[in-house]
Short mmCIF file of C-alpha atoms in Angstrom, two decimals:
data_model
loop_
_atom_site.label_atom_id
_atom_site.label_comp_id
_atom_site.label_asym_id
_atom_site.label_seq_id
_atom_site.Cartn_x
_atom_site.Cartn_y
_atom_site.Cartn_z
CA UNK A 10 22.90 -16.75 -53.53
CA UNK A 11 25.72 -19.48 -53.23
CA UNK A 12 25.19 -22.22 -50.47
CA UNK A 13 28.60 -20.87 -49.69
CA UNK A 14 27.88 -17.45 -49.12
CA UNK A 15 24.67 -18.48 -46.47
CA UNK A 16 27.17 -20.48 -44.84
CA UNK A 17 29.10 -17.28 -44.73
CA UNK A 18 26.70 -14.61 -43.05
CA UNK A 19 25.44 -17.25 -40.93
CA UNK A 20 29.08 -17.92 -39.46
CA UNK A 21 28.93 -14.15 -39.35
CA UNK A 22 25.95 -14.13 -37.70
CA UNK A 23 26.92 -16.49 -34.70
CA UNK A 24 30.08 -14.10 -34.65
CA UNK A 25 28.08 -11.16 -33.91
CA UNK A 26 25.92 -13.13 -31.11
CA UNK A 27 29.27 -14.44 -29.34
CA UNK A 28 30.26 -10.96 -28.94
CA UNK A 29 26.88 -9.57 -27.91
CA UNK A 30 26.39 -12.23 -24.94
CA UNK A 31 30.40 -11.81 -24.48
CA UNK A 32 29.78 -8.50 -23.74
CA UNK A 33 26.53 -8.84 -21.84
CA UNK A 34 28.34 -10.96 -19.69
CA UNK A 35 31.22 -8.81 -19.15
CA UNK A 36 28.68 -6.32 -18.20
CA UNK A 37 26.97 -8.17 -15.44
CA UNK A 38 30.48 -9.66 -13.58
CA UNK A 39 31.59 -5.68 -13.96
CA UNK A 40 28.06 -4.53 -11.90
CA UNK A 41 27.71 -7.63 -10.16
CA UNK A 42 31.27 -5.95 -8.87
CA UNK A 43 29.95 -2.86 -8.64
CA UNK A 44 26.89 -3.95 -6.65
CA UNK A 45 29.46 -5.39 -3.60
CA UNK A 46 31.41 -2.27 -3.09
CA UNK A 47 27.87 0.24 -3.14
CA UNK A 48 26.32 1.35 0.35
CA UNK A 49 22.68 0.41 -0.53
CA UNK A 50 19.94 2.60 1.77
CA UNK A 51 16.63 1.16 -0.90
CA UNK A 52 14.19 0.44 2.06
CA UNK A 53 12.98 -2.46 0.19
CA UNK A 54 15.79 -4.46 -0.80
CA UNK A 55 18.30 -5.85 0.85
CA UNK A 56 21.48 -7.99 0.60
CA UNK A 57 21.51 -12.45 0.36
CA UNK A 58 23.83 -13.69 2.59
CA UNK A 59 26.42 -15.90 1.02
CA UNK A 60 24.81 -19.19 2.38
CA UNK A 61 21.31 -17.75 1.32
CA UNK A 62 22.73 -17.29 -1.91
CA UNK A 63 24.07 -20.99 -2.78
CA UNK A 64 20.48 -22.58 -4.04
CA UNK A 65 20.23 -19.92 -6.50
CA UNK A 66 23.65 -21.05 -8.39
CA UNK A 67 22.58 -24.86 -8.86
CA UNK A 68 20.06 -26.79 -10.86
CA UNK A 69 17.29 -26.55 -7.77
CA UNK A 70 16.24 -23.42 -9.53
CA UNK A 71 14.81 -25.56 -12.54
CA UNK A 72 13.08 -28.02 -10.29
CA UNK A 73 9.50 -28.44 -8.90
CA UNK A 74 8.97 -29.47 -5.27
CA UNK A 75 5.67 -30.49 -4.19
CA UNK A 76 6.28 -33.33 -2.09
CA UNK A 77 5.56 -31.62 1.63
CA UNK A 78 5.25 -34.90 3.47
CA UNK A 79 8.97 -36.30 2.06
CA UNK A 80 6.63 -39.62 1.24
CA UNK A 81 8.38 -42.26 -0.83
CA UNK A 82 4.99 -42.24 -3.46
CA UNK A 83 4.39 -38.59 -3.60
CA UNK A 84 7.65 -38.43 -5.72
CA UNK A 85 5.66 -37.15 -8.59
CA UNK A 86 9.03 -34.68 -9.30
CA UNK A 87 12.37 -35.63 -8.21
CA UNK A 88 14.69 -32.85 -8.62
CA UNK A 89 14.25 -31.92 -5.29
CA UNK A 90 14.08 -34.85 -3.57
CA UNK A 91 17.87 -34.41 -2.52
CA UNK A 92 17.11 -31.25 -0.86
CA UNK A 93 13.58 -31.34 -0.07
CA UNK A 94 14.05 -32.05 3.59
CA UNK A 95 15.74 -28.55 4.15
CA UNK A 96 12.53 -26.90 3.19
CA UNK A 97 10.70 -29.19 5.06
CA UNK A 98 12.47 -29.74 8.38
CA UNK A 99 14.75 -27.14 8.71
CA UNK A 100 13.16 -24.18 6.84
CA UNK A 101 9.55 -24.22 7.88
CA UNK A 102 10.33 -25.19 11.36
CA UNK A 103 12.89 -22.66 11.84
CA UNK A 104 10.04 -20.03 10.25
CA UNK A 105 7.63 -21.40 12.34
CA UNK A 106 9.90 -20.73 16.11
CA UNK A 107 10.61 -17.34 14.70
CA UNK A 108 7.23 -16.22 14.86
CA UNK A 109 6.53 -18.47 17.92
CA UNK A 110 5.00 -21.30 16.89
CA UNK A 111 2.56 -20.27 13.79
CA UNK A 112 1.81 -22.88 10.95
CA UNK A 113 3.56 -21.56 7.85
CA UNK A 114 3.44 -21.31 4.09
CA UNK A 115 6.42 -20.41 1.97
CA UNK A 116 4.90 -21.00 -1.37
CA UNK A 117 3.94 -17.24 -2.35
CA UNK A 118 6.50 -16.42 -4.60
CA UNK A 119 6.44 -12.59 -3.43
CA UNK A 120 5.12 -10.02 -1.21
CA UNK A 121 2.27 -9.00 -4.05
CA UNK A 122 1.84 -12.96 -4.48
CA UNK A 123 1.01 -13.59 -0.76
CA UNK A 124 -1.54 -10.09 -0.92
CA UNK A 125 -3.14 -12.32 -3.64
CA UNK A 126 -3.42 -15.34 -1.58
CA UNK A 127 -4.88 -13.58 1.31
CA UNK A 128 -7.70 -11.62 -0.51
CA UNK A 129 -8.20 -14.37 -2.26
CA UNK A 130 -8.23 -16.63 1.18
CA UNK A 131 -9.65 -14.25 3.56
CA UNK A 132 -11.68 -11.47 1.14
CA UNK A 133 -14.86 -13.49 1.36
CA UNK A 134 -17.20 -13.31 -1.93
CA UNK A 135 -17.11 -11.19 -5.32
CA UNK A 136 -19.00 -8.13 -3.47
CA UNK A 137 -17.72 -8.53 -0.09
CA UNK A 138 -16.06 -5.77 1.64
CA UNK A 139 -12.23 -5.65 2.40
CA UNK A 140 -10.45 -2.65 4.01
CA UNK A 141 -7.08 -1.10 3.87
CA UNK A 142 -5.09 1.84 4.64
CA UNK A 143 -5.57 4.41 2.63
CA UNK A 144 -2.33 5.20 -0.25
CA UNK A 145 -2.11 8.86 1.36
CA UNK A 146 -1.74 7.73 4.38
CA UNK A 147 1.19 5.40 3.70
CA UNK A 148 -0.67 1.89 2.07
CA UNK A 149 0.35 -0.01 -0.15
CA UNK A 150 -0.24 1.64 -3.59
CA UNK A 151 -1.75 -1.61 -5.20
CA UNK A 152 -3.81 -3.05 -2.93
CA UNK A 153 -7.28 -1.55 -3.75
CA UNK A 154 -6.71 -2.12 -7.20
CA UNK A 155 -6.45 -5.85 -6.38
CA UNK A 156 -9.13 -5.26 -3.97
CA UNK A 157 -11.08 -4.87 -6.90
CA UNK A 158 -9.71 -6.64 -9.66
CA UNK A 159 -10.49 -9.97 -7.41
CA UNK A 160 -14.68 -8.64 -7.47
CA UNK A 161 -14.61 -7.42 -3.92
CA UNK A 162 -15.11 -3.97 -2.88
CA UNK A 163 -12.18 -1.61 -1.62
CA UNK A 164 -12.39 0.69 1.41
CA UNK A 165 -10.15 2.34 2.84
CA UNK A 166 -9.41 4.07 6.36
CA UNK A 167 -6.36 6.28 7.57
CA UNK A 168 -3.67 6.24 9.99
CA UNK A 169 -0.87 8.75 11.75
CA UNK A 170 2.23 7.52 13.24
CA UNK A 171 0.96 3.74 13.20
CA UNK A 172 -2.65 4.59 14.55
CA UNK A 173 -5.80 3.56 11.96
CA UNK A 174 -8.05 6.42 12.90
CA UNK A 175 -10.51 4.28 14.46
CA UNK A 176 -13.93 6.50 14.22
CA UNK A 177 -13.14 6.19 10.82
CA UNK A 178 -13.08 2.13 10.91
CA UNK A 179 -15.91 1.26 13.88
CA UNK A 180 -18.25 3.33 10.70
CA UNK A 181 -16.58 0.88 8.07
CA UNK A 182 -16.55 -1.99 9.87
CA UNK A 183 -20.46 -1.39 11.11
CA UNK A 184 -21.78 0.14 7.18
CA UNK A 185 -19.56 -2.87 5.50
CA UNK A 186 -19.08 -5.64 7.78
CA UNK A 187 -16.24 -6.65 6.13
CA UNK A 188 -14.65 -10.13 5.75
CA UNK A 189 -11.54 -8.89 6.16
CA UNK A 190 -9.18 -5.85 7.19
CA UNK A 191 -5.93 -5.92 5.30
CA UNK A 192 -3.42 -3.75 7.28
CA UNK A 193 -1.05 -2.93 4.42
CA UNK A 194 1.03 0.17 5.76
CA UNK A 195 4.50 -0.09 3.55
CA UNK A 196 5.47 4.05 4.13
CA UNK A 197 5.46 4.56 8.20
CA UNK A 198 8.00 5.53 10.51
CA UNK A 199 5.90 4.04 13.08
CA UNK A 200 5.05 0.35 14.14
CA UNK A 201 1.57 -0.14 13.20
CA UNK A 202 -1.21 -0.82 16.55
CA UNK A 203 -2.29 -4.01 15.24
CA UNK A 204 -3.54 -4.65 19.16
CA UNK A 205 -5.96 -1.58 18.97
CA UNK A 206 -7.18 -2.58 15.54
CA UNK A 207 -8.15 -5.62 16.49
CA UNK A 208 -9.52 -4.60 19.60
CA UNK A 209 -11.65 -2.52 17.18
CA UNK A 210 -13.18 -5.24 14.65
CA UNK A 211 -13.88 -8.00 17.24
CA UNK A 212 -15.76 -5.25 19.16
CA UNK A 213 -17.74 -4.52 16.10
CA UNK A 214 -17.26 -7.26 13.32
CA UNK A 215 -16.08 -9.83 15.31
CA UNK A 216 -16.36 -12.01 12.14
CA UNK A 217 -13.88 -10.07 10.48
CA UNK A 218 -10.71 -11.65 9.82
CA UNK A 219 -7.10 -9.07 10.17
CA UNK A 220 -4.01 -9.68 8.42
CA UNK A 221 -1.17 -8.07 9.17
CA UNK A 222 1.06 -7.13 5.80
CA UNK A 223 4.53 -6.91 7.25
CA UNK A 224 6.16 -7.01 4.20
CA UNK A 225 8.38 -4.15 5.20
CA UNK A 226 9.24 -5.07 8.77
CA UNK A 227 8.81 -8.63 8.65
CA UNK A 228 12.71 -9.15 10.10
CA UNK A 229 11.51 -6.27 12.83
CA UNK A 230 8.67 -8.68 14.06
CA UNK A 231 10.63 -12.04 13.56
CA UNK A 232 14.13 -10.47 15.41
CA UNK A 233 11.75 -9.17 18.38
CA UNK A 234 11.88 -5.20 17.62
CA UNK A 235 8.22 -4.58 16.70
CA UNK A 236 5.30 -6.82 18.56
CA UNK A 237 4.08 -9.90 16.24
CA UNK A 238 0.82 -9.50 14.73
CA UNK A 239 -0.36 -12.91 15.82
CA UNK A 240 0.56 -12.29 19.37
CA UNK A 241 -1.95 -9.28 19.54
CA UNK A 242 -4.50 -11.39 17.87
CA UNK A 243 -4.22 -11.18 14.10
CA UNK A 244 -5.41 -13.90 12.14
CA UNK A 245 -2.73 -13.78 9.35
CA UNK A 246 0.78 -11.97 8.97
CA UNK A 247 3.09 -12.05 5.87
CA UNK A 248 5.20 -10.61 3.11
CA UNK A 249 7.87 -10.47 1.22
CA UNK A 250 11.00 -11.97 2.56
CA UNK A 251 13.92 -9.48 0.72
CA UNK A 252 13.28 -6.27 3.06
CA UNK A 253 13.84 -5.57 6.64
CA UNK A 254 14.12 -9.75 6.49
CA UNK A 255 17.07 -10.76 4.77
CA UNK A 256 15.97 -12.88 2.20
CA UNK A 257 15.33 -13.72 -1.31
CA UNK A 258 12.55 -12.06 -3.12
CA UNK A 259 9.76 -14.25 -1.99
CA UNK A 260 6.76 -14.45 0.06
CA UNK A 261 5.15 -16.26 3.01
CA UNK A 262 2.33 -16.42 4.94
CA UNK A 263 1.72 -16.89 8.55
CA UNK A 264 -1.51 -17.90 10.99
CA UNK A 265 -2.04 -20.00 14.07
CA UNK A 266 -5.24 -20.98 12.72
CA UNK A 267 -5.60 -24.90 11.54
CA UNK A 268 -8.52 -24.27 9.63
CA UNK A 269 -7.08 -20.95 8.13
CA UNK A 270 -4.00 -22.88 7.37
CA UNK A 271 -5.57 -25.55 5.51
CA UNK A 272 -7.98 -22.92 3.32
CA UNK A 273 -4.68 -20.97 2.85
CA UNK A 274 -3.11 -24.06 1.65
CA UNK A 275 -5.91 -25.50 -0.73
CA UNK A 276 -6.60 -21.96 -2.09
CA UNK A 277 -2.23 -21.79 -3.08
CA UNK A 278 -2.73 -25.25 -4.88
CA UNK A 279 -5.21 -23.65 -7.17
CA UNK A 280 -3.35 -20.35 -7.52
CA UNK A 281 0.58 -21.49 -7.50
CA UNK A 282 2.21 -23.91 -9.01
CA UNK A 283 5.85 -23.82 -9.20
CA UNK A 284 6.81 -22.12 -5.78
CA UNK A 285 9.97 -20.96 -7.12
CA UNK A 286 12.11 -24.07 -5.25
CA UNK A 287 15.23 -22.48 -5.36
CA UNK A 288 14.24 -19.00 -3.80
CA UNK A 289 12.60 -21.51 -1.44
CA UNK A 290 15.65 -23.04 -0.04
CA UNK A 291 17.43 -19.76 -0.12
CA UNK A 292 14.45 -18.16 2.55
CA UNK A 293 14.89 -21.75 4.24
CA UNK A 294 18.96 -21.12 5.21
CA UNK A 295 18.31 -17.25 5.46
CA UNK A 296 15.51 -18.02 8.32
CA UNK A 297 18.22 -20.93 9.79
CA UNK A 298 21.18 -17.63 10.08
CA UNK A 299 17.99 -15.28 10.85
CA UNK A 300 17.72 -17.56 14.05
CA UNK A 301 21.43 -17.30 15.10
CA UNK A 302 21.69 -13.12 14.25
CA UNK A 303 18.10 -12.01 14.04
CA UNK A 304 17.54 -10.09 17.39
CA UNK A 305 20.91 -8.37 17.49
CA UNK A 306 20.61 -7.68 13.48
CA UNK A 307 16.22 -5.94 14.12
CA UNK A 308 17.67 -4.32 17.17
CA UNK A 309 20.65 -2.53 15.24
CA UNK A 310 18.23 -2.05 12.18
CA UNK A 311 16.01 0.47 14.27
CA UNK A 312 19.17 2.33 15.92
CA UNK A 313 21.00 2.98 12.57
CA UNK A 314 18.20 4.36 11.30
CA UNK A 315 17.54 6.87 14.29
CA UNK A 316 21.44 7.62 14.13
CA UNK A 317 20.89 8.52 10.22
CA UNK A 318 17.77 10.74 11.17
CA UNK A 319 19.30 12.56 13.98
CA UNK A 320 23.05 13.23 12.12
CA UNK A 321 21.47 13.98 8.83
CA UNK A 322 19.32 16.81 11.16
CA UNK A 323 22.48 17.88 12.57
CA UNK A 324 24.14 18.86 9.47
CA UNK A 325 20.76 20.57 8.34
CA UNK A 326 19.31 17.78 6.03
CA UNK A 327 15.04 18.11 6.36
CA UNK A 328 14.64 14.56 7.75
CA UNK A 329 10.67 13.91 8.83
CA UNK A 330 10.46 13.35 12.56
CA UNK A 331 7.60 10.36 12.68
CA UNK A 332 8.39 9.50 16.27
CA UNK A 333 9.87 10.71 19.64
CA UNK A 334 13.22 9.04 18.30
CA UNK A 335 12.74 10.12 14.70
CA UNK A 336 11.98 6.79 13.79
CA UNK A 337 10.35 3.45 15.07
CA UNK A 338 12.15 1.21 11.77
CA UNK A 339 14.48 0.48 9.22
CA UNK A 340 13.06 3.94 7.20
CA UNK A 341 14.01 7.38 7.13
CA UNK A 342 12.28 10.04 5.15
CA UNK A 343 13.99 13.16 4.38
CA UNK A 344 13.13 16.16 2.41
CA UNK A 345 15.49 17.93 -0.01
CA UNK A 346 13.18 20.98 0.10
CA UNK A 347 13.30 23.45 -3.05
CA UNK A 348 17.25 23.86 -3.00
CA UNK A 349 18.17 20.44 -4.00
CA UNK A 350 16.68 18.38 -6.51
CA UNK A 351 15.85 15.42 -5.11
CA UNK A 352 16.46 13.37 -8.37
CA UNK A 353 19.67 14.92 -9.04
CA UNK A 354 20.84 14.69 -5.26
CA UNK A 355 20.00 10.82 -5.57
CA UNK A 356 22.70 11.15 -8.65
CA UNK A 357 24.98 12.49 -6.97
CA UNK A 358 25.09 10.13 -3.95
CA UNK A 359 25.11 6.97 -6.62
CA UNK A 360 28.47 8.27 -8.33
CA UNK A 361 29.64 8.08 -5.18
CA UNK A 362 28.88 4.72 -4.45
CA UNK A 363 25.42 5.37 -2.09
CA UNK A 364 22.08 4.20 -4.07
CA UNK A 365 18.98 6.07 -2.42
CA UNK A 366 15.57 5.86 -3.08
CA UNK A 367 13.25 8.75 -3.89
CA UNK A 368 9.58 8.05 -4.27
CA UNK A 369 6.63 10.83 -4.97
CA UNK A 370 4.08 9.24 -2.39
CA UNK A 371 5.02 9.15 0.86
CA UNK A 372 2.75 10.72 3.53
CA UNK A 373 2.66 14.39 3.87
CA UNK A 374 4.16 15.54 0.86
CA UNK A 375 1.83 16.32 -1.48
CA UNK A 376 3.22 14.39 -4.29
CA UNK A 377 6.71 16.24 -4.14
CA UNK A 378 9.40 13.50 -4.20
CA UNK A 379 11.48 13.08 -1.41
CA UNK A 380 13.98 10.16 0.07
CA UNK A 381 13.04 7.37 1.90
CA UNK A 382 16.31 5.73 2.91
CA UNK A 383 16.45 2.34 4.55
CA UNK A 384 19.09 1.10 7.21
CA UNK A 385 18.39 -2.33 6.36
CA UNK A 386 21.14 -3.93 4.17
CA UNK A 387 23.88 -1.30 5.24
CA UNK A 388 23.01 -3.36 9.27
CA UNK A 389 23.02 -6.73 8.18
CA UNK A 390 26.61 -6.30 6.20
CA UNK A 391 27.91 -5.15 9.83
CA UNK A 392 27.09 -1.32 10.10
CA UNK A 393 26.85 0.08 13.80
CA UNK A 394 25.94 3.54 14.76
CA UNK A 395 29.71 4.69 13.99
CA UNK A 396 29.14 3.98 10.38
CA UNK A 397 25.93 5.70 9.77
CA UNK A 398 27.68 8.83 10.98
CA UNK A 399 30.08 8.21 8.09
CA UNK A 400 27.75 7.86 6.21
CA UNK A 401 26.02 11.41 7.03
CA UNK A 402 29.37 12.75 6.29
CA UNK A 403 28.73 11.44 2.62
CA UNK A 404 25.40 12.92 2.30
CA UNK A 405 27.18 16.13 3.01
CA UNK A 406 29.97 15.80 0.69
CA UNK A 407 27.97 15.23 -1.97
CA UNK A 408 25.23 18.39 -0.80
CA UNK A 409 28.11 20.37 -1.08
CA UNK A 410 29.30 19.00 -4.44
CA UNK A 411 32.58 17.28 -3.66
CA UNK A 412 31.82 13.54 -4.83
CA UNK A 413 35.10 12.15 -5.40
CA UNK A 414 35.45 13.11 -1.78
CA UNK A 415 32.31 11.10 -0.75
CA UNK A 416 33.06 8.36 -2.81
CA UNK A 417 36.61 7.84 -0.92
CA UNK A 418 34.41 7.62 2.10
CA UNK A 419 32.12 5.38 1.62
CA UNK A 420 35.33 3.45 0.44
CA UNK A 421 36.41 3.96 3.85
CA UNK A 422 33.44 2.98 5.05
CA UNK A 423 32.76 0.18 3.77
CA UNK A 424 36.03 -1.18 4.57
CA UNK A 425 35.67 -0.19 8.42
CA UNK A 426 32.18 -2.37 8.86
CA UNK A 427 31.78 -4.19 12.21
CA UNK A 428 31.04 -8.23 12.12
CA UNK A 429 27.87 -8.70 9.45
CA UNK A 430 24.67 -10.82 11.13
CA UNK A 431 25.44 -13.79 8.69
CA UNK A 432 28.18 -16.55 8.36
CA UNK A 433 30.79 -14.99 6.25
CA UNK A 434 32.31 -16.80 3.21
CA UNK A 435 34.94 -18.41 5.20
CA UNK A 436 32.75 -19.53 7.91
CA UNK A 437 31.22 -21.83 5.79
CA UNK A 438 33.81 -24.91 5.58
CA UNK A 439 35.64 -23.63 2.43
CA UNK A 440 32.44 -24.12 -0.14
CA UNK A 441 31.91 -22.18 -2.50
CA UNK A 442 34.26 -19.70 -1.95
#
């Protein structure tokens, strides 16, 4: 083979890779497009705000940042030391008011990595005893595998409509003694009773430590709507920051504990390194708008979704009635029953511009899938009650077959939302428009 000819396929070759990235690009601006125009009801995701989203577009995302106390010789990395101080006097602090004065720790890089931190933190010795809530009963589905998987032992105890039944825990917490009782509830339509629970173990395990995983209603507690774990005597709280909390996917971690702090801290330096700096400043300017919008944004949260329940019921959906006022948060279960495929209604809804999620786990089904719709991101982009009874109006369409129809609605809308709980665009001094 002629040098001229391996010149040849390999210009042929970089031809064929321009237009493969070419198109992958094309691809992502067209459902990066896509993505703005969508009514999104996924429980656990929600929408960046434009300011939220400006770290994640420069070169902070490369950098470390480890330098905490801004001091001139702990410069070990520098690409953050032009931004470092919004982490660390206008993120944290801001965090820290927001759920009333706790010390904070923004370096779990997500909801699963703060549940790692805390077992790892609070979960005592390979052997020891830590409890949780029970799959079935709306848990987390991973947490007794990491129970385990860390050398500790998993229990686990049930609850109905936020209440851990408690003869059930007074036997665990006397048998076990655990060190610690990991409240991970992510399906509920109820606020969990942290109060009663912990009324519970420091009656009978009083050296049992609680942590409260909020993950799901984290913006509920921080905006006021639900009571904050630490207030009610929790030792920990936390989560991910991209759900009911409008930010990126991240974690953090919560106590009002000095000495839990500082274990919490010295276990993360073992068990994170890079804390994902960019994501970082991104939860740091969503807490700053959180502060401005929060308690009008949780309040609407929690009366969109009981406006979904109640219209969906009107027009004969099966919606699960987990409260007196359908629901107590951002979720909404309903059941398609054996008329409509849930899978194939959830297709339906996303040619027409609605993304739903459907899930085969949550409590009281038996497996059968059903929807668990979210009010979350559809409130913070400016939704009131008016457009969730649009948005019923969709789900009907669609029941009924006539998606172009639905689509045209959401259109509409979307296009009718009320003021969104963030600084718009042009708000923000004419950057980055």
């Amino acid at each position: 083979m002629t040098g001229s000819t391996i010149q040849g396929q390999q210009a042929a070759s970089v031809a064929d890779g321009h237009r493969l990235l070419d198109g992958i690009a094309a691809r992502l601006r067209a459902e990066g497009d896509v993505s703005r125009q969508v009514v999104n009801l996924v429980p656990s995701e929600n929408r960046l705000s434009p300011l939220a989203s400006l770290p994640l577009r420069y070169d902070f995302y490369n950098r470390y940042f480890f330098n905490a106390r801004l001091a001139e010789e702990e410069w070990n990395f520098r690409g953050g030391q032009g931004v470092g101080d919004v982490e660390v006097t206008v993120g944290i602090p801001t965090l820290a008011r927001l759920a009333g004065g706790a010390l904070v720790n923004v370096r779990p890089v997500s909801g699963m990595s703060a549940m790692f931190l805390v077992l790892m933190t609070c979960g005592g010795e390979p052997g020891d005893t830590v409890v949780s809530i029970d799959p079935a009963a709306g848990g987390h589905y991973a947490t007794t595998s990491v129970i385990r998987r860390l050398g500790r032992r998993p229990v686990t105890v049930g609850q109905c409509g936020g209440t851990v039944d408690d003869e059930r825990l007074r036997a665990v917490l006397r048998e076990h003694r655990p060190a610690l009782v990991y409240l991970d509830l992510q399906n509920s339509l109820a606020e969990i009773d942290v109060a009663g629970i912990v009324r519970t173990v420091r009656e009978v395990s009083p050296h049992t430590r609680v942590h409260a995983d909020v993950s799901h209603t984290l913006g509920l507690v921080l905006g006021g709507v639900h009571r904050n774990p630490l207030d009610v005597g929790a030792d920990t709280m936390g989560g991910s920051t991209h759900k009911t909390f409008p930010g990126p996917q991240k974690g953090v971690l919560f106590t009002r504990d000095p000495e839990l702090a500082d274990l919490i801290a010295r276990t993360q330096f073992e068990t994170i390194s890079s804390h994902h700096f960019a994501e970082t400043l991104s939860l740091c300017l969503a807490a700053a708008e959180f502060e401005l919008f929060g308690a009008g944004y949780a309040a609407q949260v929690v009366e969109n979704a009981r406006v979904l329940g109640a219209e969906l019921l009107t027009v004969g959906f099966e919606v699960v009635v987990g409260t007196d006022d359908i629901t107590d948060c951002h979720q909404v279960w309903v059941d398609t029953g054996p008329e409509l495929d849930p899978m194939r209604f959830a297709a339906g809804l996303a040619s027409a511009g609605v993304r739903v999620n459907v899930i085969p786990d949550l409590p009281g089904f038996d497996g059968r899938p059903a929807l668990r719709l979210g009010s979350a991101e559809l409130t913070f982009e400016g939704a009131r009650a008016e457009s969730m009874s649009e948005l019923v109006q969709v789900f009907d369409l669609v029941r009924r077959g006539r998606v172009d129809e639905a689509g045209a609605r959401r259109v509409a809308l979307r296009e009718n939302l009320g003021e969104p709980y963030f600084l718009r665009r042009e708000q923000l001094d004419g950057h980055e428009r």
